[in-house]
mmCIF file of N, CA and C in Angstrom:
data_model
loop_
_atom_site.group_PDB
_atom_site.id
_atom_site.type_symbol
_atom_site.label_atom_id
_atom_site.label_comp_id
_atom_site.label_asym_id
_atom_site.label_seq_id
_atom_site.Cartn_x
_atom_site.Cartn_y
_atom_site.Cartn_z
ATOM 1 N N UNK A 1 1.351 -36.634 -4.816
ATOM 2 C CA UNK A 1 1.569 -35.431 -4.047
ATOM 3 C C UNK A 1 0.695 -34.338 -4.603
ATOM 4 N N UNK A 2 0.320 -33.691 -3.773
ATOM 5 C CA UNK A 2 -0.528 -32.615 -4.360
ATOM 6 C C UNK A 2 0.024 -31.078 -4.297
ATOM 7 N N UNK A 3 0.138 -30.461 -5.444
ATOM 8 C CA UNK A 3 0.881 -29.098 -5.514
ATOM 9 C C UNK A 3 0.200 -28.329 -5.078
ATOM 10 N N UNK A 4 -1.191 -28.424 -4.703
ATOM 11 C CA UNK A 4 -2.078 -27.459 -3.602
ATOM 12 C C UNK A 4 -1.462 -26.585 -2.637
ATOM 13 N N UNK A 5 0.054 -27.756 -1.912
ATOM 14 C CA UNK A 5 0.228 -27.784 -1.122
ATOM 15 C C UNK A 5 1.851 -26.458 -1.316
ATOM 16 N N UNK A 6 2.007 -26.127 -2.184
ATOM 17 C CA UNK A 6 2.907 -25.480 -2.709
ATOM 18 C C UNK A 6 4.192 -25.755 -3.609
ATOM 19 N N UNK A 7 4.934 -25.208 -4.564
ATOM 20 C CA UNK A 7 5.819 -25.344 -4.943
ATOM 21 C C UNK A 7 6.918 -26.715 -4.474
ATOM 22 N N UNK A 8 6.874 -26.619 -3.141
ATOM 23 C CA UNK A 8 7.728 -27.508 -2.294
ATOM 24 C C UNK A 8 7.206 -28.759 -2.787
ATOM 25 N N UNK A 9 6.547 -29.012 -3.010
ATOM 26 C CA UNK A 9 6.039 -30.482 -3.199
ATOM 27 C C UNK A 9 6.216 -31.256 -4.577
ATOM 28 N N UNK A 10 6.115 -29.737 -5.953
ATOM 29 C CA UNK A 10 6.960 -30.316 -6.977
ATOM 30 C C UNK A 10 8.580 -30.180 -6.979
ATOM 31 N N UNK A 11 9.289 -29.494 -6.316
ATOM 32 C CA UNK A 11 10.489 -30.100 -5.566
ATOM 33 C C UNK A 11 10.894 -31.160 -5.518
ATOM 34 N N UNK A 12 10.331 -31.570 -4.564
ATOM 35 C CA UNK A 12 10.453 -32.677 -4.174
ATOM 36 C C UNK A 12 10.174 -33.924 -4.550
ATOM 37 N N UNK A 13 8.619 -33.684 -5.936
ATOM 38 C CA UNK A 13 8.622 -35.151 -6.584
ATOM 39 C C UNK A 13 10.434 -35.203 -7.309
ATOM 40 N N UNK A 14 10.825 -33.813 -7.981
ATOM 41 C CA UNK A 14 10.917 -33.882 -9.239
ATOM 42 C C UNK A 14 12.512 -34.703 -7.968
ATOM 43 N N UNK A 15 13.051 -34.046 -7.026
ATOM 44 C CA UNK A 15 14.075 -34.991 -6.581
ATOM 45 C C UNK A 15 13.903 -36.403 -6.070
ATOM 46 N N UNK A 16 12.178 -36.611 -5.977
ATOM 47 C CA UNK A 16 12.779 -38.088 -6.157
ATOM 48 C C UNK A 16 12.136 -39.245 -7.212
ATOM 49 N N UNK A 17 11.678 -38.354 -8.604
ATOM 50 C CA UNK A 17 11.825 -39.163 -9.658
ATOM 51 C C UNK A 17 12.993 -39.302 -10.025
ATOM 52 N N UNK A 18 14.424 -39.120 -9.383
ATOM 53 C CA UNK A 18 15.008 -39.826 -10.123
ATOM 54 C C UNK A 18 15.525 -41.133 -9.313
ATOM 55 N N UNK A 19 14.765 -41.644 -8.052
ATOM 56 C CA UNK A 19 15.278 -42.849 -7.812
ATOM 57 C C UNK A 19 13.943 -43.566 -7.856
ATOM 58 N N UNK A 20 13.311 -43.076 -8.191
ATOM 59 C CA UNK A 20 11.812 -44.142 -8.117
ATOM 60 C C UNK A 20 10.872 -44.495 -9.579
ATOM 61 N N UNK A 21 10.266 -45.500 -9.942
ATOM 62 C CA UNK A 21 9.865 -45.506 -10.754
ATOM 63 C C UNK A 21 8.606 -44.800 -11.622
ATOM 64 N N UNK A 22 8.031 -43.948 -10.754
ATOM 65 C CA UNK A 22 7.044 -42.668 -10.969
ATOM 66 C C UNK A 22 6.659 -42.222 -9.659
ATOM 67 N N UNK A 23 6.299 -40.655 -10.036
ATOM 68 C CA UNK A 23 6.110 -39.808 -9.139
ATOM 69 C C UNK A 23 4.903 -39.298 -9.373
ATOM 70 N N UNK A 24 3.398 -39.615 -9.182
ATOM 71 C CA UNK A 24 2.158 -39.052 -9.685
ATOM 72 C C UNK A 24 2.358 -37.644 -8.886
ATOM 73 N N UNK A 25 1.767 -36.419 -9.480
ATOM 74 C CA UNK A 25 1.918 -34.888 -8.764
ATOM 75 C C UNK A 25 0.526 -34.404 -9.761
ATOM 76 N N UNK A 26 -0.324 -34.059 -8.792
ATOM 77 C CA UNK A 26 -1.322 -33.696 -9.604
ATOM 78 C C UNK A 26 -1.557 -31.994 -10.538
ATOM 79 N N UNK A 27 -0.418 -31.165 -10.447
ATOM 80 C CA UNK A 27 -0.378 -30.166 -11.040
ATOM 81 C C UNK A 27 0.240 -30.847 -12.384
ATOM 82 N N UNK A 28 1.236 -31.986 -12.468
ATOM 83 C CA UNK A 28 1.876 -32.698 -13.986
ATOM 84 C C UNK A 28 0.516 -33.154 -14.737
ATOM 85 N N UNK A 29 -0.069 -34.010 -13.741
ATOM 86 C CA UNK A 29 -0.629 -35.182 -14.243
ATOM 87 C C UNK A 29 -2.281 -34.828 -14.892
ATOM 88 N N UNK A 30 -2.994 -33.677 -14.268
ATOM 89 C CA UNK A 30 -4.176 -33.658 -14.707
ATOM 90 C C UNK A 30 -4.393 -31.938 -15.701
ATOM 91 N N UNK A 31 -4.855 -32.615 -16.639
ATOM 92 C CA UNK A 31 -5.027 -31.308 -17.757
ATOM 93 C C UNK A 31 -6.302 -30.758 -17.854
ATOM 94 N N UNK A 32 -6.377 -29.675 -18.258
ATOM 95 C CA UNK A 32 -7.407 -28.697 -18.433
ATOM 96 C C UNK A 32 -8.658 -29.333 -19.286
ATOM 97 N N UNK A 33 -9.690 -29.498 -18.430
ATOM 98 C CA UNK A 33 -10.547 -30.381 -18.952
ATOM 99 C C UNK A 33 -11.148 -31.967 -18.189
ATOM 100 N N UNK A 34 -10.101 -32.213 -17.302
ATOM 101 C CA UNK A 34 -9.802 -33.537 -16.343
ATOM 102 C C UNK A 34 -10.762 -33.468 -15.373
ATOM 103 N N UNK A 35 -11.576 -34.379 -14.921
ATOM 104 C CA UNK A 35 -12.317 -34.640 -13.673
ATOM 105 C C UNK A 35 -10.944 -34.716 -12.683
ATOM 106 N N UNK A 36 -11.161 -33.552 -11.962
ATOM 107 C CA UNK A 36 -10.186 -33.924 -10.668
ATOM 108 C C UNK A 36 -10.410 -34.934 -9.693
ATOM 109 N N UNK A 37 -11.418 -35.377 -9.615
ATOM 110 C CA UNK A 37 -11.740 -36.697 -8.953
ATOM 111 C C UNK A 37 -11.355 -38.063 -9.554
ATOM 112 N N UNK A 38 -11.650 -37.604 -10.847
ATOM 113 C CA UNK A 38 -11.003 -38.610 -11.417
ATOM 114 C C UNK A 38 -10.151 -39.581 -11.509
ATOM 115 N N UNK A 39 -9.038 -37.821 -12.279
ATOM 116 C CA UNK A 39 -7.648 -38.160 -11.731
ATOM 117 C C UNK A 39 -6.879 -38.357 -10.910
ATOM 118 N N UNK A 40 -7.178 -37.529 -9.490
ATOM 119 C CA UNK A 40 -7.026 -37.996 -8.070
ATOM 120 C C UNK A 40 -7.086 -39.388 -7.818
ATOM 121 N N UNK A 41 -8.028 -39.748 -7.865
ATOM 122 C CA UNK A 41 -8.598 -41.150 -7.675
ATOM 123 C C UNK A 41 -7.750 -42.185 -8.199
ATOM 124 N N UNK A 42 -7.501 -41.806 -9.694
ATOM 125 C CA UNK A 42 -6.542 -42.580 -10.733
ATOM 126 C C UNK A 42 -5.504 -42.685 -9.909
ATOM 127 N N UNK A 43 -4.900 -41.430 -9.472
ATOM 128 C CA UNK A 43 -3.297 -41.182 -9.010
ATOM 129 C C UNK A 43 -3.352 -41.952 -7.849
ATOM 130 N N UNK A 44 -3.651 -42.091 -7.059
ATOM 131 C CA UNK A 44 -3.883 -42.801 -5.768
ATOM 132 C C UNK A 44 -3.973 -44.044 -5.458
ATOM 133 N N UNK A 45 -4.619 -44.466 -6.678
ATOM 134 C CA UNK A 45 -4.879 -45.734 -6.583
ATOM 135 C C UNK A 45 -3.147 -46.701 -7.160
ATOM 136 N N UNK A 46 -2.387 -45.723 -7.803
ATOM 137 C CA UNK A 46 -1.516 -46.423 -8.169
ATOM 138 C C UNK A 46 -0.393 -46.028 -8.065
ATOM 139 N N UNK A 47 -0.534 -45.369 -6.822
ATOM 140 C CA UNK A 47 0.613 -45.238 -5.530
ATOM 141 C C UNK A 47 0.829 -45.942 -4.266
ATOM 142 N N UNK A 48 2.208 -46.412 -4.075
ATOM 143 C CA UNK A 48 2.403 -47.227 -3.220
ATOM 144 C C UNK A 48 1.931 -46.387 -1.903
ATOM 145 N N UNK A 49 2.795 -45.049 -1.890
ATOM 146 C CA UNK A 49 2.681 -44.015 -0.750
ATOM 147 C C UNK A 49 2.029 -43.119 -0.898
ATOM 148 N N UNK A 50 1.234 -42.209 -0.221
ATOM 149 C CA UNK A 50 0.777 -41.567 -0.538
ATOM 150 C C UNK A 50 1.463 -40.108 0.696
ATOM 151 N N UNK A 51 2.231 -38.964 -0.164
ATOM 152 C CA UNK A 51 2.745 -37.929 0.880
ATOM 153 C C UNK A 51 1.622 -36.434 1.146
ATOM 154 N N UNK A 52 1.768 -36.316 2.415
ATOM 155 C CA UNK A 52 0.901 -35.215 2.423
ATOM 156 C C UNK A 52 1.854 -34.023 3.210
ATOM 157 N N UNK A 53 1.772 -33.590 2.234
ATOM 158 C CA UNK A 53 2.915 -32.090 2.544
ATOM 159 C C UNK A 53 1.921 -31.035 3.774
ATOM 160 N N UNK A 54 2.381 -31.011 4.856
ATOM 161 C CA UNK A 54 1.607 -29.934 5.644
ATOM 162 C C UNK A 54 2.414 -28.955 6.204
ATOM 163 N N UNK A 55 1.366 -27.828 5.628
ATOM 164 C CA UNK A 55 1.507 -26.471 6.147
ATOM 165 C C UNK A 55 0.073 -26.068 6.628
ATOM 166 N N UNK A 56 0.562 -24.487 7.003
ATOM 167 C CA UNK A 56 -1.064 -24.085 7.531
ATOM 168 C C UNK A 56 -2.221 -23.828 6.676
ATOM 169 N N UNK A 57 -1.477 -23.857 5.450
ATOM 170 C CA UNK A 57 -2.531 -23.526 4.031
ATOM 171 C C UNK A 57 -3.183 -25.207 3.967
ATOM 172 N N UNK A 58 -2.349 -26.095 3.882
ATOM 173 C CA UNK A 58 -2.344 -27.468 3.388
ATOM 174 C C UNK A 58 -3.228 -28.274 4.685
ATOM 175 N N UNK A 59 -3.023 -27.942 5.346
ATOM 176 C CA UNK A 59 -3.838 -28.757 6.855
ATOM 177 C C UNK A 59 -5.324 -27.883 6.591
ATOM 178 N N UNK A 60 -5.941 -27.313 6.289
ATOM 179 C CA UNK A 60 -7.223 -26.718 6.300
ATOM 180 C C UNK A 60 -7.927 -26.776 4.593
ATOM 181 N N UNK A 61 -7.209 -27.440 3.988
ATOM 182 C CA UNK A 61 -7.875 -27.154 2.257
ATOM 183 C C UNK A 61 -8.761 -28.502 2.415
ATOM 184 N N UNK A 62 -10.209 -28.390 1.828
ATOM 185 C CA UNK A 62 -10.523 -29.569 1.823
ATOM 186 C C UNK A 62 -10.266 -30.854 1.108
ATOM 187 N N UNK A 63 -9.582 -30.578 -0.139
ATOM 188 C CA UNK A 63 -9.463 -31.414 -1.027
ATOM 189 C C UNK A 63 -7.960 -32.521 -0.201
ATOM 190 N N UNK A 64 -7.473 -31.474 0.477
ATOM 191 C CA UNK A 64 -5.866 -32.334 1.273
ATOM 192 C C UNK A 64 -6.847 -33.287 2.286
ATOM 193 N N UNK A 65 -7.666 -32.937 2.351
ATOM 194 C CA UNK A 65 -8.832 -33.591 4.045
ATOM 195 C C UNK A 65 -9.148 -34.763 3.273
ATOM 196 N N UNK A 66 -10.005 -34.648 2.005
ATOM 197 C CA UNK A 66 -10.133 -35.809 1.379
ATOM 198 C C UNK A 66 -9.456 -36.680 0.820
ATOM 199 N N UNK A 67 -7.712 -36.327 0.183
ATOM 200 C CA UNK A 67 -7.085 -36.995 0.024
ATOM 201 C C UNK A 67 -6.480 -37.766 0.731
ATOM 202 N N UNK A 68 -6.191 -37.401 2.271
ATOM 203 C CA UNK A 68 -5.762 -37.417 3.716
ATOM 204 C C UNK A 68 -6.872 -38.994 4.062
ATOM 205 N N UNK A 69 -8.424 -38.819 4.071
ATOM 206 C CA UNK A 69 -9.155 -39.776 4.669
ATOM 207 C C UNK A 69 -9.167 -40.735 3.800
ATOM 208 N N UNK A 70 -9.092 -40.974 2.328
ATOM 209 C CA UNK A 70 -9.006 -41.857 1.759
ATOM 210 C C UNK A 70 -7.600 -42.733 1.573
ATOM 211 N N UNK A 71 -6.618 -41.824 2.176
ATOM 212 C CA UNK A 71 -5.176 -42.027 2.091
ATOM 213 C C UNK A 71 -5.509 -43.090 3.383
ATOM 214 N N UNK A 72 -5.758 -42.826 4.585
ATOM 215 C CA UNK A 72 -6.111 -42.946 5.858
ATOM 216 C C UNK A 72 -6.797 -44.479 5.886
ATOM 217 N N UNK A 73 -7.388 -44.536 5.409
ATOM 218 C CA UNK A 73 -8.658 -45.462 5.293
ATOM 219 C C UNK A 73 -8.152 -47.026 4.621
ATOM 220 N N UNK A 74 -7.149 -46.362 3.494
ATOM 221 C CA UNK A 74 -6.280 -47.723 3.010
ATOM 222 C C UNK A 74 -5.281 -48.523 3.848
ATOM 223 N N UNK A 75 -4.721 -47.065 4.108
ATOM 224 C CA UNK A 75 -3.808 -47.390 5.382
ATOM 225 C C UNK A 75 -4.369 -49.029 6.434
ATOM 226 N N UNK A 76 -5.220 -48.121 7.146
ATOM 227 C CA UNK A 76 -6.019 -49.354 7.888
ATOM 228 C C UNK A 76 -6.135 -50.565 7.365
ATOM 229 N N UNK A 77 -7.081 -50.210 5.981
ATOM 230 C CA UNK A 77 -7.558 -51.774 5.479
ATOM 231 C C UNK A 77 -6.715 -52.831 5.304
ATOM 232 N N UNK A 78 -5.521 -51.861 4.384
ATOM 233 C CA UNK A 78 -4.083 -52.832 4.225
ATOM 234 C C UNK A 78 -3.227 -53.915 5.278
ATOM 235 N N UNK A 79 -3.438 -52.678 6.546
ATOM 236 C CA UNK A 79 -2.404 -52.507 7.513
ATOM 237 C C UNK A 79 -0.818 -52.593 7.100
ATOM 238 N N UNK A 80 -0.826 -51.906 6.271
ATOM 239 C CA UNK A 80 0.551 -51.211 5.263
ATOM 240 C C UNK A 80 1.044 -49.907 5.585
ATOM 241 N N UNK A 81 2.051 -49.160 6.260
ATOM 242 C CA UNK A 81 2.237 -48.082 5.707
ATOM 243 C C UNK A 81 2.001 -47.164 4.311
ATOM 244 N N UNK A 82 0.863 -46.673 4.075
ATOM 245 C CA UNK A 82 0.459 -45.454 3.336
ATOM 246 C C UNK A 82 0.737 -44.222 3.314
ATOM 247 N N UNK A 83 0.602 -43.746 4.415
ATOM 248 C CA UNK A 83 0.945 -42.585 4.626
ATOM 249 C C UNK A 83 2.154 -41.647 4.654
ATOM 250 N N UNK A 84 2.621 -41.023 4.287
ATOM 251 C CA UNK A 84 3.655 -40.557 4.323
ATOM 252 C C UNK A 84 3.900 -38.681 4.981
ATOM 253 N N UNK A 85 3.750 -38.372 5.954
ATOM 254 C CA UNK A 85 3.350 -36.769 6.080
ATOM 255 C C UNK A 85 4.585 -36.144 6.043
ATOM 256 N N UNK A 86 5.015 -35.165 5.489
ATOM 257 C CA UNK A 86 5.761 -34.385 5.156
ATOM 258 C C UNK A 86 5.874 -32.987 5.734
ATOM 259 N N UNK A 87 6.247 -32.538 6.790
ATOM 260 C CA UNK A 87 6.003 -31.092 7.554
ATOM 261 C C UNK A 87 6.880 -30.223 6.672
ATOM 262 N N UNK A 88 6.430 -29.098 6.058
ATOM 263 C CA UNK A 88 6.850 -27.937 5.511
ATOM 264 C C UNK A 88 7.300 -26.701 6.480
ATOM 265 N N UNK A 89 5.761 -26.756 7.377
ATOM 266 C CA UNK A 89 6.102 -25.534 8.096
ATOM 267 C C UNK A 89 5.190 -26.272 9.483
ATOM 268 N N UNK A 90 5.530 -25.303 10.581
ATOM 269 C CA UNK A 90 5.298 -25.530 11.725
ATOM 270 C C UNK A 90 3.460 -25.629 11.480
ATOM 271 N N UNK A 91 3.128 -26.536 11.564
ATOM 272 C CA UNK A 91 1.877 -26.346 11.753
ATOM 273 C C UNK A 91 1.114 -27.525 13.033
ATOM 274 N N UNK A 92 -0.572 -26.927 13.204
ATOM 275 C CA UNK A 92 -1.065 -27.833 14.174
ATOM 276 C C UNK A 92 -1.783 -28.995 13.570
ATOM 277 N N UNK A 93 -1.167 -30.605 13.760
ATOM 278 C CA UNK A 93 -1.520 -31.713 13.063
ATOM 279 C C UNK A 93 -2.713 -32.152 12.841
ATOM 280 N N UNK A 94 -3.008 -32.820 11.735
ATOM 281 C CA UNK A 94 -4.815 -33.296 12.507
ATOM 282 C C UNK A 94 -4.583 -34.489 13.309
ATOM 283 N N UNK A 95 -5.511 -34.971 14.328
ATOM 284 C CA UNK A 95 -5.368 -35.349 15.247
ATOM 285 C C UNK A 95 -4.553 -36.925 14.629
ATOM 286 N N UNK A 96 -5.086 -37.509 13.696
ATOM 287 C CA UNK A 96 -5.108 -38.741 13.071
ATOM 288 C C UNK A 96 -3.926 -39.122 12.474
ATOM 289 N N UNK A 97 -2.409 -37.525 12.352
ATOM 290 C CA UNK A 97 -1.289 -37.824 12.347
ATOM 291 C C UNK A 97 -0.526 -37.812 13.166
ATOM 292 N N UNK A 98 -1.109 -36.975 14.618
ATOM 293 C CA UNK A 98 -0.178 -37.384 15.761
ATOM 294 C C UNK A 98 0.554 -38.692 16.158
ATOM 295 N N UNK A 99 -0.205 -39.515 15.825
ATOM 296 C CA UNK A 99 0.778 -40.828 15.660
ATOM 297 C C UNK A 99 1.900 -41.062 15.026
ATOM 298 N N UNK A 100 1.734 -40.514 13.885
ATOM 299 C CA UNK A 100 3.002 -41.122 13.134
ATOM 300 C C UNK A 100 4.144 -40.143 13.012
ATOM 301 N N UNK A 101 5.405 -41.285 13.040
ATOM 302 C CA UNK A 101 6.102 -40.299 12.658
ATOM 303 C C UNK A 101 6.446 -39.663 11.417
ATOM 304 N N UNK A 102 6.518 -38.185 11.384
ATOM 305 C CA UNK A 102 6.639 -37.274 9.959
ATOM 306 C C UNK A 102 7.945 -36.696 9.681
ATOM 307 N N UNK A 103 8.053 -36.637 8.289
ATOM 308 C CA UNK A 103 9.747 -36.032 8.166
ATOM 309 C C UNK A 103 9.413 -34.471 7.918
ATOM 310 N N UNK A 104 10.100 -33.967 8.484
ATOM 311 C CA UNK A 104 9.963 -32.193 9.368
ATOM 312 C C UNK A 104 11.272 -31.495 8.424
ATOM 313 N N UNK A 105 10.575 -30.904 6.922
ATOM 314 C CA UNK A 105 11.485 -29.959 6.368
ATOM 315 C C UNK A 105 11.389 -28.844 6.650
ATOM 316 N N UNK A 106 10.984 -29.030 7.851
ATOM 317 C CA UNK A 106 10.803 -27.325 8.058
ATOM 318 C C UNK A 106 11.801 -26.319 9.012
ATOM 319 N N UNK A 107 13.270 -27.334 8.616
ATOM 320 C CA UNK A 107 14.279 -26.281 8.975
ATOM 321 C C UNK A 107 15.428 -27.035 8.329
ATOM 322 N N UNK A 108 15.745 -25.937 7.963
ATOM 323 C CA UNK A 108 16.668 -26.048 6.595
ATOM 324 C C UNK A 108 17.701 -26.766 6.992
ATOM 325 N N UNK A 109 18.219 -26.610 7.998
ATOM 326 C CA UNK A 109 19.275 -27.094 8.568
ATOM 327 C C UNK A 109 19.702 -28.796 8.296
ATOM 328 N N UNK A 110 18.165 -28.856 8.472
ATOM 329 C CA UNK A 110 17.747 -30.874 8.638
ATOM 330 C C UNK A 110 17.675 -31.210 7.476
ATOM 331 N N UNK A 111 17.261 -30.707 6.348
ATOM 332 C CA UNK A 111 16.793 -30.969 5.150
ATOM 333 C C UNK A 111 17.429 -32.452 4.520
ATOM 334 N N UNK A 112 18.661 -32.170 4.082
ATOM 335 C CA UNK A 112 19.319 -33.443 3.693
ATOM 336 C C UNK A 112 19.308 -34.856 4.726
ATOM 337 N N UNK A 113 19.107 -34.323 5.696
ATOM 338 C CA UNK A 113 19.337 -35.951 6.858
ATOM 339 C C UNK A 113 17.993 -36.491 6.789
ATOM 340 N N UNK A 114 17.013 -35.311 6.542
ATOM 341 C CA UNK A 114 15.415 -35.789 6.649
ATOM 342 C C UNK A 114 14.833 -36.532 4.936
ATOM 343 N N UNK A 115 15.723 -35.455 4.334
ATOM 344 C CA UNK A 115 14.784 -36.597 2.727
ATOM 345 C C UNK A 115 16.063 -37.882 2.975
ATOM 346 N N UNK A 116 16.875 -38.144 3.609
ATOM 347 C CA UNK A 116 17.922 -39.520 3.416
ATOM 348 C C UNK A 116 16.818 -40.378 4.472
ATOM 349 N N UNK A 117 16.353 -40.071 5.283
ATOM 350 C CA UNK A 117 15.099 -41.151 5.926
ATOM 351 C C UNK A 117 13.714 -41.401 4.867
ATOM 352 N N UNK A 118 13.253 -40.209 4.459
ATOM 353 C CA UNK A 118 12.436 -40.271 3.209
ATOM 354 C C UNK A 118 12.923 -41.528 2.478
ATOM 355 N N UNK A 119 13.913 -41.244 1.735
ATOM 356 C CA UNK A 119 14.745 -42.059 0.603
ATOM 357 C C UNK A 119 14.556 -43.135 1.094
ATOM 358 N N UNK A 120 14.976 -43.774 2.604
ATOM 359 C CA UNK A 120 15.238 -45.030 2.831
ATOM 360 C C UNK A 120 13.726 -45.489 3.122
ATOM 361 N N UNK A 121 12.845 -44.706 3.505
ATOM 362 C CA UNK A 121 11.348 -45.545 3.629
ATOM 363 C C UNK A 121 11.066 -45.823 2.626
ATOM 364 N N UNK A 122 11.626 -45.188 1.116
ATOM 365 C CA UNK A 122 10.764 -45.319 -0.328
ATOM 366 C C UNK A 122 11.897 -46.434 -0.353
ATOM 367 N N UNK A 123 12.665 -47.074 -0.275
ATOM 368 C CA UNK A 123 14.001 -47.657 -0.264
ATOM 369 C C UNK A 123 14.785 -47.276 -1.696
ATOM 370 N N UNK A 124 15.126 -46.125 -1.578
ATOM 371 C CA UNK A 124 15.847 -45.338 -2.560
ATOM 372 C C UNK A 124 17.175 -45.328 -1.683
ATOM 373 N N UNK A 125 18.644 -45.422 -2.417
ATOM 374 C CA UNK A 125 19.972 -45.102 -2.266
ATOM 375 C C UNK A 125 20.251 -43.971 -2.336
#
């Protein structure tokens, strides 16, 4: 997950390291000094899922674009679910997630019914 994407996103690893066996978040994981490509690269590669938290900040950063097409790209090759999109706030999708379906925290109301579908795609209890 990438904290680019705001606060919300270390949230949310930190609730669901506790049913999964790691949570890569690249504000934890890469230190001062780190090729961010690097470590990106590292992190990615040894994630089952990969979540992309979107908002209107997060849908236009390039580094989410590149994590997004390489996220994208496995997807295909695998033909595995990869992707995982995560709506924060109302925003306009890129075209390439209109397909899928995304879990929509972006009203509070839903919150708990929406990470219990989360949970069950990661197959967390």
């Amino acid at each position: 997950m990438s904290a680019r994407s705001g606060s919300r996103a270390g949230r949310l690893s930190a609730l669901l390291a506790h049913g999964v066996e790691r949570v890569w978040l690249d504000e934890a994981e890469i230190d001062i000094g780190d090729s961010l490509i690097a470590k990106i690269e590292e992190g990615m590669k040894l994630s089952r899922y990969i979540a992309v938290v979107l908002s209107k900040k997060s849908i236009g950063a390039p580094w989410v674009k590149k994590e997004l097409d390489v996220a994208m790209n496995r997807e295909i090759a695998s033909g595995e679910v990869v992707v995982l999109p995560l709506l924060y706030e109302e925003c306009e999708l890129p075209e390439f997630l209109k397909g899928k379906l995304y879990a929509d925290f972006s009203k509070p109301e839903e919150y708990e019914a929406v990470l219990g579908k989360l949970l069950r795609r990661l197959r967390i209890s």
